[in-house]
């Protein structure tokens, strides 16, 4: 793991998600995750990792590239095809930051980390406060609006 | 205008667009625009500025926020309601970077800049080379895919 100036060990944070159509809720999540440490690595879900909602519209590498271009993000990588914990084991982070609306159970994640000998904190990011009443703060809402206006 | 270290005048670049659903083509355009100077200001079109294609799906401030979160972008602002040259006159940039597929005529832009006494270069960014054959490098292609899969 890298060292920051002064010789102290830097804190690596992992965030993860699908990031199909980027919106300010994603930006808020990733900026808050970045603030939990010194380096933010984002694991972008492959289509095969997404089993709790419809398959993403944009290809995995396209979603990864856009996330990687964000100022808050040091590195964006694609998830493992089948074992979502594989990249976490390899990166050995200090913190895993969950999005405010992600369905994961922190206790189940902690148990799996424990079983694999990964010592890290599991934190949940806050929800973004809507700034305007017409905001579309989820990919689903954006897609619904597209279907309503153009379908 | 700001100064960079060493006392030399910094070069301000303006890029502009709608940025309705962010994709790697936008990222390429803005990274190339940033490389044309020291500071990149992006003018995000309001709905009233978009007359050559369908109205954007996402609200203006939402689109502005996402663009502002990109590493290549120093500042993202909303366009003027009616006079698209008003913010350019105020910012007084060194370069205006046009996207490779933007419909503007550089000669017409140069004439208008000249009429307003704004001295700046008008450059056109290159197209992004597709990295994967399944990429969706325009908001229109992403919306078409959404209508095809979910409509």
CSV table of N, CA, C and O in Angstrom, one decimal, chain B residues 19-76:
chain,number,residue,atom,x,y,z
B,19,UNK,N,-24.5,18.0,-22.7
B,19,UNK,CA,-24.0,16.9,-21.7
B,19,UNK,C,-25.2,16.3,-20.9
B,19,UNK,O,-25.3,16.2,-19.7
B,20,UNK,N,-26.2,15.8,-21.7
B,20,UNK,CA,-27.4,15.3,-21.1
B,20,UNK,C,-27.2,14.0,-20.4
B,20,UNK,O,-27.5,13.8,-19.2
B,21,UNK,N,-26.6,13.0,-21.1
B,21,UNK,CA,-26.2,11.7,-20.5
B,21,UNK,C,-24.7,11.6,-20.8
B,21,UNK,O,-24.3,11.4,-21.9
B,22,UNK,N,-23.9,11.7,-19.7
B,22,UNK,CA,-22.4,11.7,-19.9
B,22,UNK,C,-21.9,10.4,-20.5
B,22,UNK,O,-22.2,9.3,-20.0
B,23,UNK,N,-21.0,10.5,-21.4
B,23,UNK,CA,-20.3,9.3,-22.1
B,23,UNK,C,-18.9,9.6,-22.3
B,23,UNK,O,-18.5,10.8,-22.3
B,24,UNK,N,-18.1,8.6,-22.7
B,24,UNK,CA,-16.7,8.8,-22.9
B,24,UNK,C,-16.3,9.8,-24.0
B,24,UNK,O,-15.2,10.4,-24.0
B,25,UNK,N,-17.2,10.0,-25.0
B,25,UNK,CA,-17.0,11.1,-26.0
B,25,UNK,C,-16.9,12.5,-25.4
B,25,UNK,O,-16.1,13.3,-25.7
B,26,UNK,N,-17.8,12.7,-24.4
B,26,UNK,CA,-17.8,14.0,-23.7
B,26,UNK,C,-16.4,14.1,-22.9
B,26,UNK,O,-15.8,15.2,-22.9
B,27,UNK,N,-16.0,13.0,-22.3
B,27,UNK,CA,-14.8,13.0,-21.5
B,27,UNK,C,-13.6,13.4,-22.3
B,27,UNK,O,-12.8,14.2,-22.0
B,28,UNK,N,-13.6,12.7,-23.5
B,28,UNK,CA,-12.5,12.9,-24.5
B,28,UNK,C,-12.5,14.4,-24.9
B,28,UNK,O,-11.4,15.1,-24.9
B,29,UNK,N,-13.6,15.0,-25.2
B,29,UNK,CA,-13.7,16.4,-25.7
B,29,UNK,C,-13.2,17.3,-24.6
B,29,UNK,O,-12.4,18.2,-24.8
B,30,UNK,N,-13.6,17.1,-23.4
B,30,UNK,CA,-13.3,18.0,-22.3
B,30,UNK,C,-11.8,17.8,-21.9
B,30,UNK,O,-11.1,18.8,-21.6
B,31,UNK,N,-11.3,16.6,-21.9
B,31,UNK,CA,-9.9,16.4,-21.6
B,31,UNK,C,-9.0,17.1,-22.7
B,31,UNK,O,-8.0,17.7,-22.4
B,32,UNK,N,-9.4,17.0,-24.0
B,32,UNK,CA,-8.6,17.6,-25.0
B,32,UNK,C,-8.7,19.1,-24.9
B,32,UNK,O,-7.7,19.8,-25.1
B,33,UNK,N,-9.9,19.6,-24.6
B,33,UNK,CA,-10.1,21.1,-24.4
B,33,UNK,C,-9.2,21.6,-23.3
B,33,UNK,O,-8.5,22.6,-23.4
B,34,UNK,N,-9.2,20.8,-22.2
B,34,UNK,CA,-8.3,21.2,-21.0
B,34,UNK,C,-6.8,21.3,-21.5
B,34,UNK,O,-6.1,22.2,-21.0
B,35,UNK,N,-6.4,20.4,-22.3
B,35,UNK,CA,-5.0,20.4,-22.8
B,35,UNK,C,-4.7,21.6,-23.6
B,35,UNK,O,-3.5,21.8,-23.9
B,36,UNK,N,-5.6,22.3,-24.1
B,36,UNK,CA,-5.4,23.5,-24.9
B,36,UNK,C,-5.0,24.7,-24.1
B,36,UNK,O,-4.7,25.8,-24.7
B,37,UNK,N,-5.0,24.6,-22.8
B,37,UNK,CA,-4.7,25.8,-21.9
B,37,UNK,C,-4.5,25.4,-20.5
B,37,UNK,O,-4.2,24.2,-20.2
B,38,UNK,N,-4.6,26.3,-19.6
B,38,UNK,CA,-4.4,26.1,-18.2
B,38,UNK,C,-5.6,25.9,-17.4
B,38,UNK,O,-5.6,25.2,-16.3
B,39,UNK,N,-6.7,26.5,-17.8
B,39,UNK,CA,-7.9,26.5,-17.0
B,39,UNK,C,-9.1,26.2,-18.0
B,39,UNK,O,-9.2,26.9,-19.0
B,40,UNK,N,-9.9,25.3,-17.6
B,40,UNK,CA,-11.1,24.9,-18.5
B,40,UNK,C,-12.4,25.3,-17.8
B,40,UNK,O,-12.7,24.8,-16.8
B,41,UNK,N,-13.1,26.2,-18.5
B,41,UNK,CA,-14.5,26.6,-18.1
B,41,UNK,C,-15.5,26.0,-19.1
B,41,UNK,O,-15.3,26.2,-20.3
B,42,UNK,N,-16.5,25.3,-18.6
B,42,UNK,CA,-17.4,24.7,-19.5
B,42,UNK,C,-18.8,25.4,-19.3
B,42,UNK,O,-19.3,25.6,-18.2
B,43,UNK,N,-19.3,25.8,-20.5
B,43,UNK,CA,-20.6,26.4,-20.5
B,43,UNK,C,-21.6,25.3,-20.8
B,43,UNK,O,-21.6,24.7,-21.9
B,44,UNK,N,-22.5,25.0,-19.9
B,44,UNK,CA,-23.5,24.0,-20.1
B,44,UNK,C,-24.8,24.6,-20.6
B,44,UNK,O,-25.3,25.5,-19.9
B,45,UNK,N,-25.3,24.2,-21.7
B,45,UNK,CA,-26.4,24.8,-22.3
B,45,UNK,C,-27.7,24.7,-21.5
B,45,UNK,O,-28.0,23.6,-21.0
B,46,UNK,N,-28.4,25.7,-21.4
B,46,UNK,CA,-29.8,25.6,-20.8
B,46,UNK,C,-30.7,25.1,-21.8
B,46,UNK,O,-30.4,25.1,-23.0
B,47,UNK,N,-31.9,24.6,-21.4
B,47,UNK,CA,-32.9,24.1,-22.3
B,47,UNK,C,-33.2,25.1,-23.4
B,47,UNK,O,-33.3,24.8,-24.6
B,48,UNK,N,-33.3,26.4,-23.1
B,48,UNK,CA,-33.6,27.4,-24.0
B,48,UNK,C,-32.5,27.6,-25.1
B,48,UNK,O,-32.7,28.2,-26.1
B,49,UNK,N,-31.3,27.2,-24.8
B,49,UNK,CA,-30.2,27.3,-25.7
B,49,UNK,C,-30.1,26.2,-26.8
B,49,UNK,O,-29.4,26.3,-27.7
B,50,UNK,N,-30.9,25.1,-26.5
B,50,UNK,CA,-30.8,23.9,-27.3
B,50,UNK,C,-32.0,24.0,-28.4
B,50,UNK,O,-33.1,23.7,-28.1
B,51,UNK,N,-31.6,24.4,-29.6
B,51,UNK,CA,-32.6,24.5,-30.6
B,51,UNK,C,-32.4,23.6,-31.8
B,51,UNK,O,-33.2,23.5,-32.7
B,52,UNK,N,-31.3,22.9,-31.8
B,52,UNK,CA,-30.9,22.0,-32.9
B,52,UNK,C,-31.2,20.6,-32.7
B,52,UNK,O,-31.0,19.7,-33.5
B,53,UNK,N,-31.7,20.2,-31.5
B,53,UNK,CA,-32.0,18.8,-31.2
B,53,UNK,C,-33.1,18.9,-30.1
B,53,UNK,O,-33.5,19.9,-29.6
B,54,UNK,N,-33.6,17.7,-29.7
B,54,UNK,CA,-34.7,17.6,-28.7
B,54,UNK,C,-34.2,18.1,-27.4
B,54,UNK,O,-33.0,18.1,-27.0
B,55,UNK,N,-35.1,18.6,-26.6
B,55,UNK,CA,-34.8,19.2,-25.3
B,55,UNK,C,-34.1,18.2,-24.4
B,55,UNK,O,-34.5,17.0,-24.5
B,56,UNK,N,-33.2,18.6,-23.6
B,56,UNK,CA,-32.5,17.6,-22.8
B,56,UNK,C,-33.4,16.9,-21.7
B,56,UNK,O,-34.4,17.6,-21.3
B,57,UNK,N,-33.1,15.7,-21.3
B,57,UNK,CA,-33.9,15.0,-20.3
B,57,UNK,C,-33.6,15.5,-18.9
B,57,UNK,O,-34.5,15.7,-18.1
B,58,UNK,N,-32.3,15.7,-18.6
B,58,UNK,CA,-31.9,16.1,-17.3
B,58,UNK,C,-32.0,17.6,-17.1
B,58,UNK,O,-31.6,18.4,-18.1
B,59,UNK,N,-32.3,18.1,-15.9
B,59,UNK,CA,-32.4,19.6,-15.7
B,59,UNK,C,-31.0,20.2,-15.9
B,59,UNK,O,-30.0,19.5,-15.6
B,60,UNK,N,-31.0,21.5,-16.2
B,60,UNK,CA,-29.7,22.2,-16.5
B,60,UNK,C,-28.7,22.1,-15.3
B,60,UNK,O,-27.5,21.8,-15.5
B,61,UNK,N,-29.2,22.3,-14.1
B,61,UNK,CA,-28.2,22.4,-13.0
B,61,UNK,C,-27.7,21.0,-12.7
B,61,UNK,O,-26.5,20.9,-12.3
B,62,UNK,N,-28.5,20.0,-12.9
B,62,UNK,CA,-28.0,18.6,-12.7
B,62,UNK,C,-26.9,18.3,-13.7
B,62,UNK,O,-25.9,17.7,-13.4
B,63,UNK,N,-27.1,18.7,-15.0
B,63,UNK,CA,-26.1,18.5,-16.0
B,63,UNK,C,-24.8,19.3,-15.7
B,63,UNK,O,-23.7,18.8,-15.8
B,64,UNK,N,-25.0,20.5,-15.2
B,64,UNK,CA,-23.9,21.3,-14.8
B,64,UNK,C,-23.1,20.7,-13.7
B,64,UNK,O,-21.8,20.6,-13.7
B,65,UNK,N,-23.8,20.1,-12.7
B,65,UNK,CA,-23.1,19.5,-11.5
B,65,UNK,C,-22.2,18.3,-11.9
B,65,UNK,O,-21.1,18.2,-11.4
B,66,UNK,N,-22.7,17.5,-12.8
B,66,UNK,CA,-22.0,16.3,-13.2
B,66,UNK,C,-20.7,16.7,-14.0
B,66,UNK,O,-19.6,16.2,-13.7
B,67,UNK,N,-20.9,17.7,-14.9
B,67,UNK,CA,-19.7,18.2,-15.7
B,67,UNK,C,-18.7,18.8,-14.7
B,67,UNK,O,-17.5,18.6,-14.8
B,68,UNK,N,-19.2,19.5,-13.7
B,68,UNK,CA,-18.3,20.2,-12.8
B,68,UNK,C,-17.5,19.2,-11.9
B,68,UNK,O,-16.4,19.5,-11.4
B,69,UNK,N,-18.0,18.0,-11.8
B,69,UNK,CA,-17.3,16.9,-11.0
B,69,UNK,C,-16.1,16.3,-11.8
B,69,UNK,O,-15.4,15.5,-11.2
B,70,UNK,N,-16.0,16.6,-13.1
B,70,UNK,CA,-14.9,15.9,-13.9
B,70,UNK,C,-13.6,16.5,-13.5
B,70,UNK,O,-13.5,17.8,-13.4
B,71,UNK,N,-12.6,15.7,-13.6
B,71,UNK,CA,-11.2,16.2,-13.2
B,71,UNK,C,-10.7,17.2,-14.2
B,71,UNK,O,-10.0,18.1,-13.8
B,72,UNK,N,-11.1,17.1,-15.5
B,72,UNK,CA,-10.6,18.0,-16.5
B,72,UNK,C,-11.2,19.4,-16.4
B,72,UNK,O,-10.6,20.3,-17.0
B,73,UNK,N,-12.3,19.5,-15.6
B,73,UNK,CA,-13.0,20.8,-15.6
B,73,UNK,C,-12.7,21.6,-14.4
B,73,UNK,O,-12.9,21.1,-13.3
B,74,UNK,N,-12.3,22.8,-14.6
B,74,UNK,CA,-12.1,23.7,-13.4
B,74,UNK,C,-13.4,24.3,-13.0
B,74,UNK,O,-13.6,24.5,-11.8
B,75,UNK,N,-14.3,24.7,-13.9
B,75,UNK,CA,-15.6,25.3,-13.5
B,75,UNK,C,-16.6,25.0,-14.6
B,75,UNK,O,-16.3,25.1,-15.8
B,76,UNK,N,-17.8,24.6,-14.2
B,76,UNK,CA,-18.9,24.5,-15.1
B,76,UNK,C,-20.0,25.5,-14.8
B,76,UNK,O,-20.4,25.6,-13.6
